[in-house]
mmCIF file of C-alpha atoms in Angstrom:
data_model
loop_
_atom_site.group_PDB
_atom_site.id
_atom_site.type_symbol
_atom_site.label_atom_id
_atom_site.label_comp_id
_atom_site.label_asym_id
_atom_site.label_seq_id
_atom_site.Cartn_x
_atom_site.Cartn_y
_atom_site.Cartn_z
ATOM 1 C CA LEU A 1 -0.051 0.027 -0.007
ATOM 2 C CA THR A 2 1.548 3.298 -1.143
ATOM 3 C CA TYR A 3 0.743 6.953 -0.653
ATOM 4 C CA ASN A 4 3.522 9.566 -1.467
ATOM 5 C CA SER A 5 6.065 6.754 -0.747
ATOM 6 C CA GLY A 6 8.513 7.751 -3.603
ATOM 7 C CA PHE A 7 11.341 8.293 -1.256
ATOM 8 C CA PHE A 8 11.181 4.701 0.247
ATOM 9 C CA VAL A 9 9.201 2.462 -2.052
ATOM 10 C CA GLU A 10 12.143 1.104 -4.091
ATOM 11 C CA GLU A 11 13.844 -0.189 -0.820
ATOM 12 C CA THR A 12 10.273 -1.737 0.146
ATOM 13 C CA LEU A 13 9.974 -3.407 -3.284
ATOM 14 C CA ASP A 14 13.640 -4.778 -3.231
ATOM 15 C CA SER A 15 12.859 -6.472 0.101
ATOM 16 C CA VAL A 16 9.960 -8.208 -1.584
ATOM 17 C CA LYS A 17 12.026 -9.231 -4.480
ATOM 18 C CA GLY A 18 14.615 -10.503 -2.152
ATOM 19 C CA GLN A 19 12.327 -13.001 -0.388
ATOM 20 C CA THR A 20 13.722 -16.555 -0.152
ATOM 21 C CA TYR A 21 10.000 -17.848 -1.196
ATOM 22 C CA SER A 22 9.869 -17.769 -4.875
ATOM 23 C CA HIS A 23 6.200 -17.932 -5.886
ATOM 24 C CA LEU A 24 5.020 -14.489 -5.219
ATOM 25 C CA GLU A 25 2.178 -12.157 -6.347
ATOM 26 C CA LEU A 26 2.853 -8.477 -6.031
ATOM 27 C CA ILE A 27 -0.082 -6.076 -5.874
ATOM 28 C CA ILE A 28 0.835 -2.426 -5.542
ATOM 29 C CA SER A 29 -2.164 -0.210 -4.624
ATOM 30 C CA ASP A 30 -1.518 3.704 -4.664
ATOM 31 C CA ASP A 31 -3.854 5.908 -3.026
ATOM 32 C CA GLY A 32 -3.654 9.181 -5.200
ATOM 33 C CA SER A 33 -0.007 9.993 -4.531
ATOM 34 C CA THR A 34 1.209 13.414 -5.700
ATOM 35 C CA ASP A 35 4.844 12.597 -5.759
ATOM 36 C CA ASN A 36 6.789 10.110 -8.072
ATOM 37 C CA THR A 37 5.542 6.958 -6.299
ATOM 38 C CA VAL A 38 3.349 5.642 -9.202
ATOM 39 C CA GLU A 39 6.126 6.171 -11.797
ATOM 40 C CA THR A 40 8.784 4.640 -9.748
ATOM 41 C CA CYS A 41 6.640 1.504 -8.976
ATOM 42 C CA ARG A 42 5.711 1.179 -12.736
ATOM 43 C CA ASN A 43 9.411 1.395 -13.721
ATOM 44 C CA TRP A 44 10.441 -0.917 -10.940
ATOM 45 C CA ILE A 45 7.839 -3.614 -12.019
ATOM 46 C CA GLU A 46 8.900 -3.370 -15.579
ATOM 47 C CA ASN A 47 12.460 -4.043 -14.533
ATOM 48 C CA ASN A 48 11.473 -6.901 -12.193
ATOM 49 C CA LYS A 49 8.248 -8.537 -13.336
ATOM 50 C CA ASP A 50 9.875 -11.729 -14.271
ATOM 51 C CA ARG A 51 10.548 -12.318 -10.572
ATOM 52 C CA PHE A 52 6.945 -12.564 -9.752
ATOM 53 C CA ALA A 53 4.048 -15.050 -10.834
ATOM 54 C CA ARG A 54 1.915 -11.839 -11.277
ATOM 55 C CA THR A 55 2.110 -8.124 -10.769
ATOM 56 C CA GLU A 56 -0.515 -5.338 -10.853
ATOM 57 C CA LEU A 57 -0.391 -1.735 -10.183
ATOM 58 C CA ILE A 58 -3.647 -0.108 -8.915
ATOM 59 C CA THR A 59 -4.080 3.699 -9.039
ATOM 60 C CA THR A 60 -6.702 6.246 -8.184
ATOM 61 C CA ASN A 61 -7.129 9.887 -8.893
ATOM 62 C CA LYS A 62 -7.865 10.939 -5.412
ATOM 63 C CA ASN A 63 -6.782 10.056 -1.920
ATOM 64 C CA THR A 64 -9.286 7.869 -0.376
ATOM 65 C CA GLY A 65 -7.839 6.785 2.881
ATOM 66 C CA ILE A 66 -6.119 3.561 4.149
ATOM 67 C CA PRO A 67 -9.195 1.306 4.596
ATOM 68 C CA ALA A 68 -10.305 2.079 0.984
ATOM 69 C CA ASN A 69 -6.769 1.366 -0.391
ATOM 70 C CA PHE A 70 -6.604 -1.784 1.695
ATOM 71 C CA ASN A 71 -9.829 -2.906 0.240
ATOM 72 C CA ARG A 72 -8.865 -2.376 -3.357
ATOM 73 C CA SER A 73 -5.674 -4.293 -2.877
ATOM 74 C CA THR A 74 -7.460 -7.132 -1.206
ATOM 75 C CA LYS A 75 -9.932 -7.436 -3.997
ATOM 76 C CA ALA A 76 -7.179 -7.724 -6.469
ATOM 77 C CA VAL A 77 -5.357 -10.701 -4.689
ATOM 78 C CA LYS A 78 -5.705 -14.120 -6.300
ATOM 79 C CA THR A 79 -3.492 -15.948 -3.858
ATOM 80 C CA GLU A 80 -4.697 -17.873 -0.647
ATOM 81 C CA TRP A 81 -2.363 -15.913 1.705
ATOM 82 C CA ILE A 82 -1.723 -12.086 2.032
ATOM 83 C CA LYS A 83 0.954 -10.283 3.429
ATOM 84 C CA PHE A 84 0.317 -6.495 3.611
ATOM 85 C CA LEU A 85 3.104 -4.076 3.553
ATOM 86 C CA SER A 86 3.223 -0.161 3.606
ATOM 87 C CA GLY A 87 5.364 1.482 0.818
ATOM 88 C CA ASP A 88 7.962 2.731 3.522
ATOM 89 C CA ASP A 89 8.495 -0.609 5.338
ATOM 90 C CA ALA A 90 10.540 -3.594 4.527
ATOM 91 C CA LEU A 91 10.348 -7.441 4.782
ATOM 92 C CA LEU A 92 13.245 -9.441 6.100
ATOM 93 C CA PRO A 93 14.313 -12.061 3.581
ATOM 94 C CA ASN A 94 12.754 -15.045 5.323
ATOM 95 C CA CYS A 95 9.469 -13.304 5.875
ATOM 96 C CA ILE A 96 7.133 -15.120 3.414
ATOM 97 C CA GLU A 97 8.807 -18.402 3.966
ATOM 98 C CA ASP A 98 8.705 -18.431 7.668
ATOM 99 C CA ASN A 99 4.954 -17.292 7.642
ATOM 100 C CA LEU A 100 3.957 -19.928 5.124
ATOM 101 C CA HIS A 101 5.871 -22.780 6.918
ATOM 102 C CA TYR A 102 3.994 -21.845 10.051
ATOM 103 C CA VAL A 103 0.608 -21.873 8.638
ATOM 104 C CA LEU A 104 1.064 -24.832 6.569
ATOM 105 C CA THR A 105 2.393 -26.696 9.705
ATOM 106 C CA ASN A 106 -0.517 -25.375 11.749
ATOM 107 C CA PRO A 107 -3.559 -25.484 9.373
ATOM 108 C CA GLU A 108 -5.849 -24.134 12.042
ATOM 109 C CA VAL A 109 -4.029 -20.736 11.812
ATOM 110 C CA LYS A 110 -5.686 -18.206 9.624
ATOM 111 C CA VAL A 111 -4.372 -15.027 11.190
ATOM 112 C CA LEU A 112 -0.774 -14.748 12.247
ATOM 113 C CA TYR A 113 1.597 -11.934 13.296
ATOM 114 C CA SER A 114 5.052 -11.770 14.576
ATOM 115 C CA TYR A 115 7.918 -9.479 15.855
ATOM 116 C CA ASN A 116 8.807 -6.430 13.687
ATOM 117 C CA GLN A 117 12.026 -4.251 14.139
ATOM 118 C CA VAL A 118 11.218 -0.593 14.618
ATOM 119 C CA TYR A 119 13.639 2.007 13.220
ATOM 120 C CA ARG A 120 13.797 5.739 13.022
ATOM 121 C CA ASN A 121 14.028 7.190 9.459
ATOM 122 C CA THR A 122 16.342 4.444 7.897
ATOM 123 C CA PHE A 123 17.075 0.797 8.641
ATOM 124 C CA ASN A 124 20.600 1.418 9.593
ATOM 125 C CA GLU A 125 21.656 -0.239 12.710
ATOM 126 C CA GLU A 126 22.301 2.885 14.733
ATOM 127 C CA ASN A 127 18.869 3.894 14.026
ATOM 128 C CA PHE A 128 17.056 0.709 15.533
ATOM 129 C CA VAL A 129 14.538 1.808 18.200
ATOM 130 C CA ARG A 130 12.997 -1.512 19.584
ATOM 131 C CA LEU A 131 11.454 -4.765 18.810
ATOM 132 C CA ASN A 132 7.716 -4.732 18.749
ATOM 133 C CA PRO A 133 6.063 -6.336 20.522
ATOM 134 C CA SER A 134 8.905 -6.272 23.091
ATOM 135 C CA SER A 135 8.222 -9.758 24.370
ATOM 136 C CA TYR A 136 5.613 -12.726 23.640
ATOM 137 C CA PRO A 137 2.152 -11.078 23.892
ATOM 138 C CA LYS A 138 0.918 -13.608 26.377
ATOM 139 C CA ASN A 139 -2.043 -11.017 27.333
ATOM 140 C CA VAL A 140 -3.708 -12.028 24.053
ATOM 141 C CA ILE A 141 -1.998 -15.141 22.889
ATOM 142 C CA SER A 142 -2.119 -18.414 24.711
ATOM 143 C CA GLU A 143 -3.011 -22.086 23.827
ATOM 144 C CA ASN A 144 -6.234 -22.183 25.709
ATOM 145 C CA ILE A 145 -7.669 -18.703 24.826
ATOM 146 C CA THR A 146 -10.426 -18.586 22.350
ATOM 147 C CA ALA A 147 -11.047 -16.086 19.509
ATOM 148 C CA TYR A 148 -14.070 -14.652 21.266
ATOM 149 C CA GLN A 149 -12.070 -14.061 24.385
ATOM 150 C CA GLN A 150 -9.435 -12.279 22.181
ATOM 151 C CA TYR A 151 -12.396 -10.291 20.907
ATOM 152 C CA LYS A 152 -13.489 -9.281 24.351
ATOM 153 C CA ILE A 153 -9.881 -8.386 25.205
ATOM 154 C CA LEU A 154 -9.666 -6.155 22.070
ATOM 155 C CA LEU A 155 -13.002 -4.454 22.862
ATOM 156 C CA ALA A 156 -11.110 -2.817 25.944
ATOM 157 C CA GLY A 157 -8.246 -1.608 23.814
ATOM 158 C CA ASN A 158 -6.095 -2.489 21.011
ATOM 159 C CA LYS A 159 -3.296 -4.407 22.511
ATOM 160 C CA VAL A 160 -1.984 -6.125 19.336
ATOM 161 C CA SER A 161 0.735 -4.720 17.102
ATOM 162 C CA PHE A 162 -0.713 -6.391 13.968
ATOM 163 C CA THR A 163 -0.266 -4.262 11.002
ATOM 164 C CA PRO A 164 3.471 -4.399 10.239
ATOM 165 C CA SER A 165 3.812 -8.211 10.396
ATOM 166 C CA GLY A 166 0.223 -9.483 9.838
ATOM 167 C CA PHE A 167 -0.227 -12.608 7.571
ATOM 168 C CA ILE A 168 -3.798 -13.388 6.737
ATOM 169 C CA ASN A 169 -5.754 -15.963 4.880
ATOM 170 C CA ARG A 170 -7.594 -14.220 2.156
ATOM 171 C CA PHE A 171 -10.851 -16.394 2.590
ATOM 172 C CA ALA A 172 -10.830 -15.649 6.388
ATOM 173 C CA LEU A 173 -10.459 -11.927 5.777
ATOM 174 C CA ILE A 174 -13.433 -11.869 3.201
ATOM 175 C CA ASP A 175 -15.498 -14.111 5.469
ATOM 176 C CA ALA A 176 -14.988 -11.649 8.470
ATOM 177 C CA GLY A 177 -15.527 -8.540 6.514
ATOM 178 C CA LEU A 178 -13.388 -5.920 4.985
ATOM 179 C CA PRO A 179 -12.811 -2.547 6.939
ATOM 180 C CA ASP A 180 -15.426 0.141 6.862
ATOM 181 C CA GLU A 181 -13.931 2.772 4.341
ATOM 182 C CA ASP A 182 -15.497 5.674 6.265
ATOM 183 C CA LEU A 183 -13.527 4.953 9.415
ATOM 184 C CA PHE A 184 -9.873 5.092 10.456
ATOM 185 C CA SER A 185 -7.825 2.262 11.736
ATOM 186 C CA GLU A 186 -8.274 -0.677 9.430
ATOM 187 C CA ASP A 187 -5.931 -2.769 11.574
ATOM 188 C CA TYR A 188 -8.242 -2.432 14.633
ATOM 189 C CA GLN A 189 -11.424 -3.099 12.609
ATOM 190 C CA LEU A 190 -9.845 -6.082 11.164
ATOM 191 C CA LEU A 191 -8.779 -7.615 14.651
ATOM 192 C CA LEU A 192 -12.247 -7.028 16.004
ATOM 193 C CA LYS A 193 -13.954 -8.445 12.873
ATOM 194 C CA LEU A 194 -11.712 -11.398 12.558
ATOM 195 C CA THR A 195 -11.891 -12.595 16.222
ATOM 196 C CA ARG A 196 -15.629 -11.910 16.474
ATOM 197 C CA LYS A 197 -16.058 -14.084 13.541
ATOM 198 C CA GLY A 198 -14.134 -16.913 15.216
ATOM 199 C CA PHE A 199 -10.599 -16.601 13.689
ATOM 200 C CA LYS A 200 -8.072 -16.820 16.559
ATOM 201 C CA LEU A 201 -4.966 -14.600 16.512
ATOM 202 C CA TYR A 202 -1.714 -16.584 16.623
ATOM 203 C CA PHE A 203 1.822 -15.314 17.088
ATOM 204 C CA MET A 204 5.078 -16.484 15.575
ATOM 205 C CA GLU A 205 8.169 -15.960 17.530
ATOM 206 C CA LYS A 206 10.259 -14.653 14.573
ATOM 207 C CA GLU A 207 11.370 -11.347 13.408
ATOM 208 C CA THR A 208 9.800 -10.628 9.888
ATOM 209 C CA VAL A 209 9.390 -6.908 9.169
ATOM 210 C CA LEU A 210 11.308 -3.685 9.360
ATOM 211 C CA TYR A 211 9.045 -0.938 10.454
ATOM 212 C CA ARG A 212 9.935 2.721 9.762
ATOM 213 C CA GLN A 213 9.062 5.455 11.993
ATOM 214 C CA HIS A 214 9.223 8.869 10.022
ATOM 215 C CA GLN A 215 10.868 11.761 11.756
ATOM 216 C CA SER A 216 8.329 14.214 10.003
ATOM 217 C CA ALA A 217 5.448 12.375 11.588
ATOM 218 C CA ILE A 218 6.709 13.064 15.038
ATOM 219 C CA ASN A 219 5.099 16.261 16.363
ATOM 220 C CA ASN A 220 3.168 17.691 19.057
ATOM 221 C CA SER A 221 1.159 20.301 17.087
ATOM 222 C CA THR A 222 -2.167 19.611 18.924
ATOM 223 C CA SER A 223 -0.751 19.816 22.279
ATOM 224 C CA GLN A 224 -2.487 23.217 22.894
ATOM 225 C CA TYR A 225 -5.825 21.588 22.500
ATOM 226 C CA ILE A 226 -7.921 20.660 25.653
ATOM 227 C CA ILE A 227 -9.570 18.030 23.557
ATOM 228 C CA LYS A 228 -7.346 16.975 20.573
ATOM 229 C CA PRO A 229 -9.008 16.721 17.273
ATOM 230 C CA HIS A 230 -8.161 13.082 16.857
ATOM 231 C CA TYR A 231 -10.656 12.411 19.680
ATOM 232 C CA PHE A 232 -13.741 13.328 17.433
ATOM 233 C CA LYS A 233 -12.193 11.594 14.412
ATOM 234 C CA THR A 234 -12.236 8.280 16.186
ATOM 235 C CA GLU A 235 -15.391 8.670 18.318
ATOM 236 C CA ILE A 236 -17.478 7.520 15.366
ATOM 237 C CA PHE A 237 -15.470 4.309 15.224
ATOM 238 C CA ARG A 238 -16.037 3.626 18.913
ATOM 239 C CA ARG A 239 -19.683 4.292 18.648
ATOM 240 C CA ARG A 240 -19.957 1.647 15.904
ATOM 241 C CA TYR A 241 -17.503 -1.057 17.062
ATOM 242 C CA ILE A 242 -16.878 -0.583 20.846
ATOM 243 C CA TYR A 243 -19.704 1.096 22.792
ATOM 244 C CA PRO A 244 -22.447 -1.279 21.736
ATOM 245 C CA ASN A 245 -20.459 -4.451 22.955
ATOM 246 C CA VAL A 246 -18.923 -3.279 26.098
ATOM 247 C CA PRO A 247 -20.287 -2.445 29.740
ATOM 248 C CA VAL A 248 -20.626 0.990 30.918
ATOM 249 C CA ASP A 249 -17.391 1.100 32.893
ATOM 250 C CA ILE A 250 -15.169 0.018 29.806
ATOM 251 C CA ARG A 251 -17.009 2.766 27.829
ATOM 252 C CA LEU A 252 -16.089 5.258 30.199
ATOM 253 C CA HIS A 253 -12.522 4.107 30.443
ATOM 254 C CA HIS A 254 -12.293 4.404 26.607
ATOM 255 C CA GLN A 255 -13.696 7.862 26.594
ATOM 256 C CA TYR A 256 -11.319 8.933 29.498
ATOM 257 C CA ARG A 257 -8.320 7.472 27.892
ATOM 258 C CA TRP A 258 -8.953 8.959 24.456
ATOM 259 C CA PHE A 259 -9.668 12.310 26.157
ATOM 260 C CA VAL A 260 -6.409 12.395 28.087
ATOM 261 C CA ASN A 261 -4.019 10.753 25.732
ATOM 262 C CA GLN A 262 -5.144 11.358 22.178
#
C-alpha cells in the first residue's frame, strides 16, 4: 500500500524481490500519490516483473484513505495468503517463507503476526529503536484462549501490534468482512472483525518485518488543544464497534483514555 512513498518505495520493493520464497504475487495499490510513487513503481515492475508470478499496479485519481486502499488491494489478490506491507517498510528475507511454513504446519491458523523491528527514518543499525512487541504477547496469545475471548480483550483496547507483520488467509479476511472505508484504523477493525467471526490470532516468535518511523510524522502540534481533534475523528469508530459491545465502565474508560491521551 503506497501514498507519497516515492522516497522509500524502491527499498520496500527490493525487500519483496529478495524473499527466499519464490512464488509471489505483487499487488501495489497507490492511494492518489502526488509525488513520483506511481512512476517509480511502474518502472520498478517493468524491470523486475519476471521475478513474480503476477504483478498489478492499482491507482486512483484521489486520496481515499487507508481502509479504502486496503480494500482495493485485497479485492485484486488471487493467492490464498496475503502479506500486507506499507510503501515505506520492508520485509526481512525469510518473511514469507517463515509465515507460510508456520501456517502450513498449523492448518488451523488463519491469522498470524510476529515481531517487527522498529527503526527511526532509515534501517541502519544505529537507528534501531526497539522490537515490537517487546516480548511474547501472552496477554492476548495463549494455547487455551479462544477467538471470542481475544475479541473481548480487544474491545477494551487494541493490545496487538498487528499491521506491520500481519499475515492473513484471504478467505478468512473476506468471511470476516473488509474494513469500513468511512472509518480510520483498518487494523483495529480487522482484529475485531476476525476475532468476533471466530478466527483466532496466533503469534510466531520470529522477526519478519522492518517498520519505519518517520521523523516528519513526530510532532506535538495539537498539544495546545484541551480535547485533541483526533478524539472526534475516532469517536465514530468507537460508537460503531466498541460502545454497543462493552459494559458502561469500559465505555467510560475508553472515553477517558482517548480524552486524556489522544
